[in-house]
Tab-separated table of C-alpha atoms and ligand atoms in Angstrom:
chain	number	residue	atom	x	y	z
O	1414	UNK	CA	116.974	99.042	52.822
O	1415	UNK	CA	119.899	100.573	54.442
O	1416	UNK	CA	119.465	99.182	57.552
O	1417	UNK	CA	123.290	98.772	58.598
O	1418	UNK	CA	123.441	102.755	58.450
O	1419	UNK	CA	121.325	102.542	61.309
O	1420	UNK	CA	120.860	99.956	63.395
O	1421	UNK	CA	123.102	99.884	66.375
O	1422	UNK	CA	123.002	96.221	67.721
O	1423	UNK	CA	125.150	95.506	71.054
O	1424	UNK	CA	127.818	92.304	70.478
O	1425	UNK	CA	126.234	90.060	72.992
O	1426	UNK	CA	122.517	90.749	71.156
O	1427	UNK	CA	124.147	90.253	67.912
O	1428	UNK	CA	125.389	86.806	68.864
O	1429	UNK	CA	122.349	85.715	70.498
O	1430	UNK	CA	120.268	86.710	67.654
O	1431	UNK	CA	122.754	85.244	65.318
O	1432	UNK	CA	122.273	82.224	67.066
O	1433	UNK	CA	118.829	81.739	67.880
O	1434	UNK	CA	118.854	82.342	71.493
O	1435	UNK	CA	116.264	83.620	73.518
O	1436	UNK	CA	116.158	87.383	73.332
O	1437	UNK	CA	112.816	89.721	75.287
O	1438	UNK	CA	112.522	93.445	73.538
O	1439	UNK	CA	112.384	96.020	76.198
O	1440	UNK	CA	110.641	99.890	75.151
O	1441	UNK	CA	111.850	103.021	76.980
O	1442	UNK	CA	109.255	105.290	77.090
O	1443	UNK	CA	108.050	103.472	80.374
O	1444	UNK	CA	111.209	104.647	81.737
O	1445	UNK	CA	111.861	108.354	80.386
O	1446	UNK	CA	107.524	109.353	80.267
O	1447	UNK	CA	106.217	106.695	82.468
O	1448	UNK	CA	107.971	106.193	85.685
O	1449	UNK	CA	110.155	109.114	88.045
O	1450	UNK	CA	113.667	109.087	88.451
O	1451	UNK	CA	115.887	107.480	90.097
O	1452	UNK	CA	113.175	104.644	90.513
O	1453	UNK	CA	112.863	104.088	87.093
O	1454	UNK	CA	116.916	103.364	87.000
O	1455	UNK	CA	116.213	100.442	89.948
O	1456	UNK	CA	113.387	99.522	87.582
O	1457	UNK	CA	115.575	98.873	84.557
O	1458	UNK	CA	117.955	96.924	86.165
O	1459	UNK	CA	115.563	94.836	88.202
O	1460	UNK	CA	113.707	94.062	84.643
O	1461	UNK	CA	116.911	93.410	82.457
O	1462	UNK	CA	118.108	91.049	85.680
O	1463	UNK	CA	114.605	88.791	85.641
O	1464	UNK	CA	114.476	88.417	82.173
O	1465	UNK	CA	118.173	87.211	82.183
O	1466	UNK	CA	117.423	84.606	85.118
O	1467	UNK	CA	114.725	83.203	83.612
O	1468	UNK	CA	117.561	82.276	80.649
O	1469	UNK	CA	116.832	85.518	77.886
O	1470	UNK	CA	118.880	88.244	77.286
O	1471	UNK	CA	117.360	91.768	77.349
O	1472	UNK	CA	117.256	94.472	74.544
O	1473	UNK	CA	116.055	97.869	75.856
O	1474	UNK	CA	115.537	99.811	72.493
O	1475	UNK	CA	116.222	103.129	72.337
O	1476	UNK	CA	116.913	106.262	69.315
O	1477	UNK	CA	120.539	108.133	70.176
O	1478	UNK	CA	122.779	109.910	67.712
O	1479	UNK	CA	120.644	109.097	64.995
O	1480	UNK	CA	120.921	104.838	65.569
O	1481	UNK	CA	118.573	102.706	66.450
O	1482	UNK	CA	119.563	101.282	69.906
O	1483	UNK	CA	119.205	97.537	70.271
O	1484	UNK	CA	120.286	96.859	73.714
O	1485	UNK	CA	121.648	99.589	75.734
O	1486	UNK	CA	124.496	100.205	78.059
O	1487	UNK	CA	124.525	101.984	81.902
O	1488	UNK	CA	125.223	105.386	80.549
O	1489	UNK	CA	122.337	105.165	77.545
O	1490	UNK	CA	120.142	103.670	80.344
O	1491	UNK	CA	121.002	106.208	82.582
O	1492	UNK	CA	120.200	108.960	79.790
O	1493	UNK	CA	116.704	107.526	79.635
O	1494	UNK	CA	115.908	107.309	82.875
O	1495	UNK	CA	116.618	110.689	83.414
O	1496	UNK	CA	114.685	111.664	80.901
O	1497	UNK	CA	116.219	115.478	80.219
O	1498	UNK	CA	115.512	116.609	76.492
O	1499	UNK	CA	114.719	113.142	75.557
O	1500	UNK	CA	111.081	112.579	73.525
O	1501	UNK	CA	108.548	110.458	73.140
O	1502	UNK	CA	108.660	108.309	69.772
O	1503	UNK	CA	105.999	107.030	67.784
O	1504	UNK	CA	106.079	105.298	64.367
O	1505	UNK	CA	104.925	108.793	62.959
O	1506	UNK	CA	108.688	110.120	65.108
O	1507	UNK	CA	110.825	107.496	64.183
O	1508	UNK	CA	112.618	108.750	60.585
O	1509	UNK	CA	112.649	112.570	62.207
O	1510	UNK	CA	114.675	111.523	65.233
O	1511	UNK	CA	117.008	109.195	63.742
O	1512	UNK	CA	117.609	111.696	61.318
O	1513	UNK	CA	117.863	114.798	63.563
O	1514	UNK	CA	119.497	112.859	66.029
O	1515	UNK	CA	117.909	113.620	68.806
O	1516	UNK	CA	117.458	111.233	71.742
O	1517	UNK	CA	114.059	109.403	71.640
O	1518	UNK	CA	112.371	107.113	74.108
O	1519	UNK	CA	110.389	103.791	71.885
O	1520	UNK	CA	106.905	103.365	72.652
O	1521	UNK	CA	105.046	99.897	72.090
O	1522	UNK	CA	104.925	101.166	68.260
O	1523	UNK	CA	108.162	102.328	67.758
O	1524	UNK	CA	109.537	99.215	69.831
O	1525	UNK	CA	108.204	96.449	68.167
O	1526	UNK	CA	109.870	98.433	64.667
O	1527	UNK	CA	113.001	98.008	66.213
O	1528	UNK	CA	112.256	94.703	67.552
O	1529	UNK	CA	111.549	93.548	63.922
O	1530	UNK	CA	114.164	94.885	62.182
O	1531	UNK	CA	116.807	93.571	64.663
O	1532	UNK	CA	115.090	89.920	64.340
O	1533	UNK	CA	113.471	89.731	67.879
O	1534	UNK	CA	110.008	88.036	68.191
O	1535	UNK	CA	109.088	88.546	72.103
O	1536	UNK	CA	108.415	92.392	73.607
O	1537	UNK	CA	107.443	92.621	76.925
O	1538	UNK	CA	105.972	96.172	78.514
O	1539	UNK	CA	103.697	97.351	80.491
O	1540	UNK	CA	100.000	98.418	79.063
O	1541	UNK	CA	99.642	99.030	75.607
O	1542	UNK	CA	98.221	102.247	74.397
O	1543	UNK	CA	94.637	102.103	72.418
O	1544	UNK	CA	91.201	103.700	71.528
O	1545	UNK	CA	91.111	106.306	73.760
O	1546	UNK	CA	87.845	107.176	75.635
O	1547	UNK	CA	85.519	108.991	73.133
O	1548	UNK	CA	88.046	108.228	70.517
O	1549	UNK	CA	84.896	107.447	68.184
O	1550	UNK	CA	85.156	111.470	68.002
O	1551	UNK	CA	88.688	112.622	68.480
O	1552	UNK	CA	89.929	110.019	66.727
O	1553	UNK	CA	92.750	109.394	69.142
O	1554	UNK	CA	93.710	105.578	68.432
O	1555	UNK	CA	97.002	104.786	69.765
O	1556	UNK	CA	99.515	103.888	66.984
O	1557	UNK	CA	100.134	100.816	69.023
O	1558	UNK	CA	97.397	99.403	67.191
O	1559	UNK	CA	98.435	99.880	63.909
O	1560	UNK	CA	101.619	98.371	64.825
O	1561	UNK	CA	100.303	95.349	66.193
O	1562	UNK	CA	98.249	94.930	62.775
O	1563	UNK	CA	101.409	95.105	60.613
O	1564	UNK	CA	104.599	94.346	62.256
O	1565	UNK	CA	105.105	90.582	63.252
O	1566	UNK	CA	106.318	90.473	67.189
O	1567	UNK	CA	104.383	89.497	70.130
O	1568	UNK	CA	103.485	91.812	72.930
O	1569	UNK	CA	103.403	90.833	76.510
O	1570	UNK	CA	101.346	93.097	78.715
O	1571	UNK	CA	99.029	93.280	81.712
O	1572	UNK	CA	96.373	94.663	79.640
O	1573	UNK	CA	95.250	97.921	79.108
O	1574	UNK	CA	94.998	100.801	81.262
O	1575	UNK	CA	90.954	102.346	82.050
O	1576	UNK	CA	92.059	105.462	80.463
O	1577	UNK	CA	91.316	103.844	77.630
O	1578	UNK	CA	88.214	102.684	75.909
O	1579	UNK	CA	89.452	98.873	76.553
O	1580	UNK	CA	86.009	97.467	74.302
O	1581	UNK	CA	86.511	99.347	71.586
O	1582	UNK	CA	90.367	98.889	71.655
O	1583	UNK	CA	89.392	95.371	71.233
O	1584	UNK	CA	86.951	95.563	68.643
O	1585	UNK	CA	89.832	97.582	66.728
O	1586	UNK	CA	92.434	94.771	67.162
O	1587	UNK	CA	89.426	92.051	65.898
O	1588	UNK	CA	89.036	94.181	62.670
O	1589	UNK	CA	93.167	93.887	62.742
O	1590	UNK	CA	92.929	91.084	62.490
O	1591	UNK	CA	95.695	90.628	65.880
O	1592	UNK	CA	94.639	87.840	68.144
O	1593	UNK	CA	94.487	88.556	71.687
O	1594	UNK	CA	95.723	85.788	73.889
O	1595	UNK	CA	95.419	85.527	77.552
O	1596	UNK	CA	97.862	84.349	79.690
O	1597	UNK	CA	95.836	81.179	81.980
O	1598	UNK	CA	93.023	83.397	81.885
O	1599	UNK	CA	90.020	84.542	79.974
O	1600	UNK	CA	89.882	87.888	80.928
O	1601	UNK	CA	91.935	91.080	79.268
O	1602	UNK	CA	93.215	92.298	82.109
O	1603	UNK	CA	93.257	96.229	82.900
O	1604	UNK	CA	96.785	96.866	84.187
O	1605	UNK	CA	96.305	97.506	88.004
O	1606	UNK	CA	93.254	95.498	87.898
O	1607	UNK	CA	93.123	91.445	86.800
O	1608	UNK	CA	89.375	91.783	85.323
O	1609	UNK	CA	88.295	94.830	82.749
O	1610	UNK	CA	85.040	93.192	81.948
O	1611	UNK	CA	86.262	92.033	78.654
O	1612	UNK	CA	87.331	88.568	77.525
O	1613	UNK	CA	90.650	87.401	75.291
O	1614	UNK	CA	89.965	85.304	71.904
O	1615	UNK	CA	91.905	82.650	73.863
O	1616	UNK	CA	92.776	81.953	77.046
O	1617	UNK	CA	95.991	79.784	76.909
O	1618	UNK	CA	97.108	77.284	79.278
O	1619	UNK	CA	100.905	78.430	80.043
O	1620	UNK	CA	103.767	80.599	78.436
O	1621	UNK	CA	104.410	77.003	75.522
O	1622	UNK	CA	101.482	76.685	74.285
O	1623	UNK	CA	101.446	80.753	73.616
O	1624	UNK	CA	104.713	80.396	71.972
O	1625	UNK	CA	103.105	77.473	69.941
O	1626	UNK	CA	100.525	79.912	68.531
O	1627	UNK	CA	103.586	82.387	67.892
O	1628	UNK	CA	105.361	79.976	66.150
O	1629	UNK	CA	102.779	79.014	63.913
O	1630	UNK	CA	101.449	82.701	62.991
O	1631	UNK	CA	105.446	83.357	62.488
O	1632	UNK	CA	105.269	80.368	59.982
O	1633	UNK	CA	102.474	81.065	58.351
O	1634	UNK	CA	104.174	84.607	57.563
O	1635	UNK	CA	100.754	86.343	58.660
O	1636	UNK	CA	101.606	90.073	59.029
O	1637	UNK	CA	101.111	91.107	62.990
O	1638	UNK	CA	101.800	90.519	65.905
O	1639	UNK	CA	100.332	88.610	68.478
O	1640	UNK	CA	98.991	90.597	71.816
O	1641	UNK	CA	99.009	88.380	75.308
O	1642	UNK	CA	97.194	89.692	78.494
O	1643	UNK	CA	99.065	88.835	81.488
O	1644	UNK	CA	97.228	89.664	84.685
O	1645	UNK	CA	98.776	91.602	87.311
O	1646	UNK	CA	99.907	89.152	90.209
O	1647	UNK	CA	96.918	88.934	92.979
O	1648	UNK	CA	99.175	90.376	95.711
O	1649	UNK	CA	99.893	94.032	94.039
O	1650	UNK	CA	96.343	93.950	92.068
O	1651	UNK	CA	94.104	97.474	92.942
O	1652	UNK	CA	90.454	97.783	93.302
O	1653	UNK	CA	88.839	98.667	89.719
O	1654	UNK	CA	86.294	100.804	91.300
O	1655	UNK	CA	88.884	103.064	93.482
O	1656	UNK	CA	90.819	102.956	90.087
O	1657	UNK	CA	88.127	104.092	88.157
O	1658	UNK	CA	87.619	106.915	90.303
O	1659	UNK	CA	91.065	108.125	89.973
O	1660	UNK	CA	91.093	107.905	86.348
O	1661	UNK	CA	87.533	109.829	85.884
O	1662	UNK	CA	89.390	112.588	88.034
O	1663	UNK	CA	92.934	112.132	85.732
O	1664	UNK	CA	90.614	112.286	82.351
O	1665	UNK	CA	88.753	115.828	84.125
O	1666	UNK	CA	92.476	117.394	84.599
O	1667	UNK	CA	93.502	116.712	81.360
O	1668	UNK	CA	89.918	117.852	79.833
O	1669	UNK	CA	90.174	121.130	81.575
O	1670	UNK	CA	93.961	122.082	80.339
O	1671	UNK	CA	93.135	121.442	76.951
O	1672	UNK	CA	95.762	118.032	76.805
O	1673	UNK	CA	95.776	116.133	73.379
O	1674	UNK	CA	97.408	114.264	71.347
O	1675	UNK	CA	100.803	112.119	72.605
O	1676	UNK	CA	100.802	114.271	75.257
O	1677	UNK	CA	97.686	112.620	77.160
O	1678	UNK	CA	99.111	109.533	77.883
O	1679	UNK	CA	102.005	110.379	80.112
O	1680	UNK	CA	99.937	113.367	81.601
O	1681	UNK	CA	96.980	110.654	82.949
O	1682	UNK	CA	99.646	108.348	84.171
O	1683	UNK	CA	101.313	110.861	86.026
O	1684	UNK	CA	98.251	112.395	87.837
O	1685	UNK	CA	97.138	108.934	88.365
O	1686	UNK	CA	100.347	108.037	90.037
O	1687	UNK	CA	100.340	111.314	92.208
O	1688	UNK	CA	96.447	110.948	93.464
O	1689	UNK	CA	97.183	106.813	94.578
O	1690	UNK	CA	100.387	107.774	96.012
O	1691	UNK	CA	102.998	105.194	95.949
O	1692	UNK	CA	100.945	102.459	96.185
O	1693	UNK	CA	99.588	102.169	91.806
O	1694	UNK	CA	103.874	103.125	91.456
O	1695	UNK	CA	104.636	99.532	93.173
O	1696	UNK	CA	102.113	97.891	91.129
O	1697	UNK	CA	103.327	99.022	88.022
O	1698	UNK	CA	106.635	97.760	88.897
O	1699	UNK	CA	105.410	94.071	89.872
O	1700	UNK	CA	103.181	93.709	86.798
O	1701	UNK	CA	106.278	95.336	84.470
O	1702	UNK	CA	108.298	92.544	86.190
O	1703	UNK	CA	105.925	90.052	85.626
O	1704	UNK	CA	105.241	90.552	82.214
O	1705	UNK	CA	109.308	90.323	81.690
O	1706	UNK	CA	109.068	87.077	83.492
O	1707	UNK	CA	106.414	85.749	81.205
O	1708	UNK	CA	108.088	87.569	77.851
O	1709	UNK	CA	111.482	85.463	78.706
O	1710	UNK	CA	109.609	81.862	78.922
O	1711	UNK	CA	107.769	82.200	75.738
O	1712	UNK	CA	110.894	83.181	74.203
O	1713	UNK	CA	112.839	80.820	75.756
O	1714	UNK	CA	109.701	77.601	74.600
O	1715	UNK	CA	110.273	79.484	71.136
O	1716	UNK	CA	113.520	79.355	70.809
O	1717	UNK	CA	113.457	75.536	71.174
O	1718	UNK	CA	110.961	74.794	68.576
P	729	PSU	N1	100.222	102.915	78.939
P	729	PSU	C1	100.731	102.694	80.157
P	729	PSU	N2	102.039	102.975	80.391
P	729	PSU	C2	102.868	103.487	79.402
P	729	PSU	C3	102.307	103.704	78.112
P	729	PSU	C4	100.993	103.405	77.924
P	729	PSU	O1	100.015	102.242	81.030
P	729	PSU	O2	104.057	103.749	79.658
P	729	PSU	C5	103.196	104.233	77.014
P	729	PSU	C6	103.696	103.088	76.121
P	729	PSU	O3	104.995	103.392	75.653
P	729	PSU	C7	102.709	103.119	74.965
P	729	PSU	C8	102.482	104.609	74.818
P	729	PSU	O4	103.196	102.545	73.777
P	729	PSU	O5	102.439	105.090	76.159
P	729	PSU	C9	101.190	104.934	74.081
P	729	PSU	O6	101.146	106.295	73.827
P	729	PSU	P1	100.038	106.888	72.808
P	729	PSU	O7	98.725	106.621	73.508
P	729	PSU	O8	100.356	108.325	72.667
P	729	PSU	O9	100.195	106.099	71.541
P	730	MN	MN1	97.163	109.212	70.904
């Protein structure tokens, strides 16, 4: 592999990895396709500063100029956050835009590929994509899935959002083989909501004893990751019946303009952001936080052991 040709690594991540020191894997589609601008610029920051107090360094991935961004600076954060003429890369996008060059924002998939190849264990984001409502006829599984299957990296997220069929997203990580951990809870979570009427495999008692089970899968050189629900905290969590409302409105819109394909996700979070106003924007910010939080103590209990 010819990975030097590629990957871009920033010193300080280089040392830390080098080293063995806590480092949390950040993905950038949130910013450029998930969240509006300038917000999503007081976003970064505010994420890359939590994970660093909580004693992790940060590595917002990223492709530019053909490299593989591990760790980016103001102006490549800026870049993404504004979003102009920058796309939306999945596993299927990665070799195109690194070898076109042209500026691509990592999703869960594509982050956890950088993630592995730079040597990182811990991702956190915000809701992983999935089995998409009546997926069982368009077929639209989220590549996030696949990734979790085969690339070894654990995933900290507040769930998954009710756009998706959240059942049969978990019946597709079973047959994965991907275990599905809950942060002190046995619930998945469903991003705005704490409850989505599904349970975890295992409902762990704090961030150590989930980098335990890390640890061991990591040893065991099982391929996969490992996916852990954290719940959204209680303050900024949203009624799942007002939320389901929204979405079976979001899903209509997209229905009735013909949206498919990778274009469906950021076109339901955005009309799902417009129709709850500011308040489902603030919540995604807390529960993004949070999940950094949690992200930077498991890697900081696995970096001990
Ligand atoms: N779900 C969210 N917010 C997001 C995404 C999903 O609630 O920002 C983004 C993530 O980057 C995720 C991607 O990996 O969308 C999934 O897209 P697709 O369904 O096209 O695989
Ligand atoms: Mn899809």
């Amino acid at each position: 592999m010819n990975l030097e040709k590629y990957l871009d690594i920033t010193p300080e991540l280089r040392e830390a990895i080098k080293n063995g020191e806590p480092v949390v894997a950040l993905e950038s589609t949130i910013l450029s396709h998930g969240m509006p601008y300038p917000e999503n610029l007081s976003f970064a920051a505010e994420v890359e500063k939590e994970i660093r107090a909580c004693g992790a360094h940060p590595a917002t991935m990223a492709l530019i100029g053909g490299k593989i961004k591990v760790g980016l600076s103001p102006e490549e954060l800026e870049l993404m956050c504004r979003g102009e003429n920058v796309g939306k890369v999945s596993r299927r996008d990665f070799a195109t835009y690194l070898a076109t060059g042209k500026t691509g924002a990592t999703t869960v998939a594509s982050t956890m590929m950088c993630a592995a190849l730079a040597g990182i264990h811990v991702f956190a984001t915000g809701g992983i994509g999935g089995v998409h409502r009546h997926g069982e006829v368009t077929m639209d599984v989220s590549a996030d899935l696949q990734e979790l299957a085969r690339t070894p990296v654990a995933v900290i997220c507040a769930g998954a959002k009710q756009i998706l069929d959240i059942g049969r997203t978990l019946e597709y990580l079973e047959t994965m083989g991907v275990p599905v951990i809950g942060n002190g809870t046995e619930d998945f979570p469903a991003f705005f909501c704490k409850k989505s009427g599904f349970k975890v495999d295992y409902a762990a008692q704090n961030e150590e004893e989930i980098a335990r089970i890390i640890k061991t899968k990591l040893e065991l050189e099982m391929p996969g990751g490992v996916l852990i629900g954290n719940p959204i905290p209680d303050e900024y969590a949203m009624d799942f019946d007002y939320m389901e409302g929204i979405i079976t409105k979001a899903l209509e819109l997209a229905d009735a303009q013909h949206i498919h394909g990778k274009e469906i996700t950021p076109f339901l979070l955005a009309h799902i952001k417009d129709m709850t106003g500011g308040e489902s924007f603030a919540s995604n910010v807390q529960l993004a936080l949070n999940n950094a939080r949690c992200a930077a103590r498991i890697a900081v209990s696995l970096a001990k052991m």
